[in-house]
């Protein structure tokens, strides 16, 4: 393959303008993100008489907007559409399309059924005739995800059909529109917890408001395969201290991390990359001499050493820099040097948190808002390199810091749940350190 990264970014920009190009992930070994994951994604769409043609057309546009965020190919995402009323109808089978433009044309041409609402029969049909076909069951492991979109109570049983689908490792999202659908029915359809897998809007005119939320949730399901034990509802994400075995490999001198082994191959940490929005949280103490040094608290490097994601702490000018990918240049950086960031360097315990979204990033210290800045559009990250913690800039030397938590949460709403009060870490004498509580 003779394509280079600049050309890839150009293709991404074209895609964002609404034109399809195949990013040819095979030409870029190690490139990982939501668009590159292997997904079988089925939309089970209500076509009953209660919708009417205008609302059905709105639902189709919603499907087009969501699926445009995924690369259509045999290696990556394949999309199916089932429309249902009294009986389900397979509008688009899995494996039909090699590009998004063909998918858009087929979704646009779907004709409205009309009739009663038999959601249970539709879920059963998708389990057997979409995911259960021999050409899907014989393939290498793929994420199996179904989104059920409905605006009314089902006239048949949904619970047994949903349980059977989940038993086949199909993840079910339930999207309810209007006030005719009951929340209990949506909950019985969807995976748990409902806060993740159930969405609801007032009407079809409002469904566009959850387009980006639905896309984010599908991305989380695609790339975030692990859960963090001990969190509410076992939040999906990456507990870096656990995944990198930092507590086991670190030499501890007065509680500081000084191990040169705070490094690991990225595919072992982020096997499918990162979602477009996430929350980075670190509970740390910058003791002398770390509080005046410049180092990467976290960095994900490509095979050729280019930063894909990095959080850089600069004690000399009391700032923190966030680095990520960009469609416009090799990498983009934003610097946080508001006075609220400066207390991070007072050698006490603190919580540093970033809420990263597709177009902006917000910084918090000890739960208090510090600053928000804009981001350019990003591209998937290369995971063919390594992930490192507490390393000096551009070299492999580890900086001695004290860590209690280092996590990336896939759900951006975790930013609101994550408080600045953390239990103290037990030291060598069994004594618990001070809690981090700054208000």
XYZ file of N, CA, C and O in Angstrom, residues 216 220 224 228-232 234-239 274-275 277-282 351 353-356 405-415 417-418 422:
164
model
N -22.290 7.547 19.679
C -21.311 7.368 20.737
C -21.497 6.029 21.432
O -20.540 5.291 21.682
N -18.905 3.017 21.710
C -18.479 2.425 22.983
C -18.607 0.913 22.927
O -17.713 0.174 23.370
N -14.948 -0.638 23.334
C -14.702 -0.791 24.768
C -15.181 -2.157 25.238
O -16.332 -2.310 25.675
N -14.705 -1.892 34.154
C -13.864 -1.584 35.306
C -14.584 -2.046 36.570
O -15.608 -1.464 36.939
N -14.101 -3.084 37.224
C -14.771 -3.588 38.423
C -14.828 -2.523 39.515
O -13.934 -1.684 39.655
N -15.922 -2.559 40.266
C -16.055 -1.644 41.395
C -16.726 -0.334 41.061
O -17.074 0.429 41.960
N -16.915 -0.049 39.769
C -17.612 1.174 39.382
C -19.112 0.900 39.328
O -19.545 -0.242 39.237
N -19.907 1.957 39.375
C -21.360 1.807 39.271
C -21.696 1.201 37.913
O -21.265 1.701 36.875
N -20.465 -1.283 36.635
C -19.250 -1.769 35.965
C -19.004 -1.011 34.657
O -19.110 -1.539 33.555
N -18.666 0.251 34.801
C -18.485 1.125 33.650
C -17.450 0.566 32.671
O -16.423 0.019 33.066
N -17.729 0.738 31.380
C -16.775 0.315 30.364
C -15.622 1.311 30.307
O -15.827 2.518 30.432
N -14.442 0.761 30.110
C -13.287 1.640 30.028
C -12.000 0.890 30.238
O -11.937 -0.344 30.097
N -10.966 1.626 30.599
C -9.616 1.082 30.693
C -8.992 1.534 32.010
O -8.688 2.721 32.182
N -8.847 0.604 32.939
C -8.146 0.886 34.194
C -6.665 0.655 33.926
O -6.173 -0.474 33.968
N -10.039 3.888 20.718
C -10.825 4.658 21.686
C -12.075 5.216 21.009
O -12.079 5.464 19.805
N -13.148 5.441 21.790
C -14.342 6.076 21.227
C -14.100 7.564 20.999
O -13.115 8.126 21.503
N -15.604 10.088 22.254
C -15.723 10.836 23.509
C -15.356 9.916 24.660
O -15.711 8.739 24.654
N -14.637 10.450 25.640
C -14.245 9.643 26.790
C -13.855 10.560 27.938
O -13.761 11.787 27.783
N -13.628 9.962 29.094
C -13.220 10.706 30.288
C -11.895 10.147 30.781
O -11.770 8.944 31.014
N -10.916 11.013 30.904
C -9.620 10.639 31.486
C -9.585 11.119 32.931
O -9.886 12.289 33.209
N -9.224 10.221 33.858
C -9.160 10.571 35.275
C -7.854 10.057 35.868
O -7.485 8.892 35.679
N -7.161 10.926 36.584
C -5.959 10.539 37.316
C -6.028 11.114 38.720
O -6.308 12.307 38.897
N -7.003 15.375 41.930
C -7.627 14.637 40.828
C -7.590 15.515 39.577
O -8.058 16.655 39.592
N -8.894 15.636 35.694
C -9.916 15.003 34.853
C -10.096 15.785 33.560
O -10.163 17.007 33.565
N -10.176 15.038 32.441
C -10.487 15.617 31.146
C -11.754 14.969 30.598
O -11.846 13.740 30.529
N -12.711 15.778 30.205
C -13.870 15.309 29.450
C -13.592 15.625 27.990
O -13.577 16.793 27.580
N -13.351 14.580 27.217
C -12.967 14.739 25.816
C -14.174 14.419 24.939
O -14.746 13.335 25.023
N -5.063 6.384 40.951
C -6.016 6.032 39.897
C -5.530 6.592 38.573
O -5.008 7.707 38.507
N -5.703 5.791 37.529
C -5.395 6.234 36.173
C -6.332 5.470 35.239
O -6.110 4.296 34.954
N -7.388 6.140 34.788
C -8.436 5.455 34.040
C -8.903 6.285 32.846
O -8.831 7.513 32.860
N -9.423 5.573 31.857
C -10.169 6.180 30.765
C -11.537 5.513 30.737
O -11.639 4.292 30.580
N -12.586 6.313 30.938
C -13.955 5.817 30.877
C -14.524 6.090 29.488
O -14.371 7.188 28.950
N -15.221 5.109 28.942
C -15.770 5.281 27.602
C -17.034 6.122 27.588
O -17.356 6.733 26.565
N -17.767 6.157 28.682
C -19.008 6.914 28.756
C -18.707 8.338 29.211
O -18.265 8.545 30.339
N -18.952 9.349 28.362
C -18.639 10.724 28.777
C -19.447 11.194 29.983
O -19.027 12.106 30.691
N -20.598 10.560 30.257
C -21.395 10.942 31.418
C -20.710 10.568 32.735
O -21.088 11.054 33.789
N -19.687 9.724 32.644
C -18.935 9.372 33.842
C -18.237 10.583 34.436
O -17.891 10.603 35.618
N -18.048 11.620 33.640
C -17.438 12.846 34.164
C -18.267 13.420 35.302
O -17.722 13.953 36.271
N -20.312 11.626 37.249
C -20.371 10.667 38.354
C -19.073 10.622 39.149
O -19.069 10.273 40.322
N -17.975 10.929 38.498
C -16.654 10.781 39.114
C -16.385 11.946 40.060
O -16.112 13.061 39.630
N -11.551 10.579 46.784
C -11.082 9.213 46.603
C -10.488 8.693 47.905
O -9.825 9.442 48.633
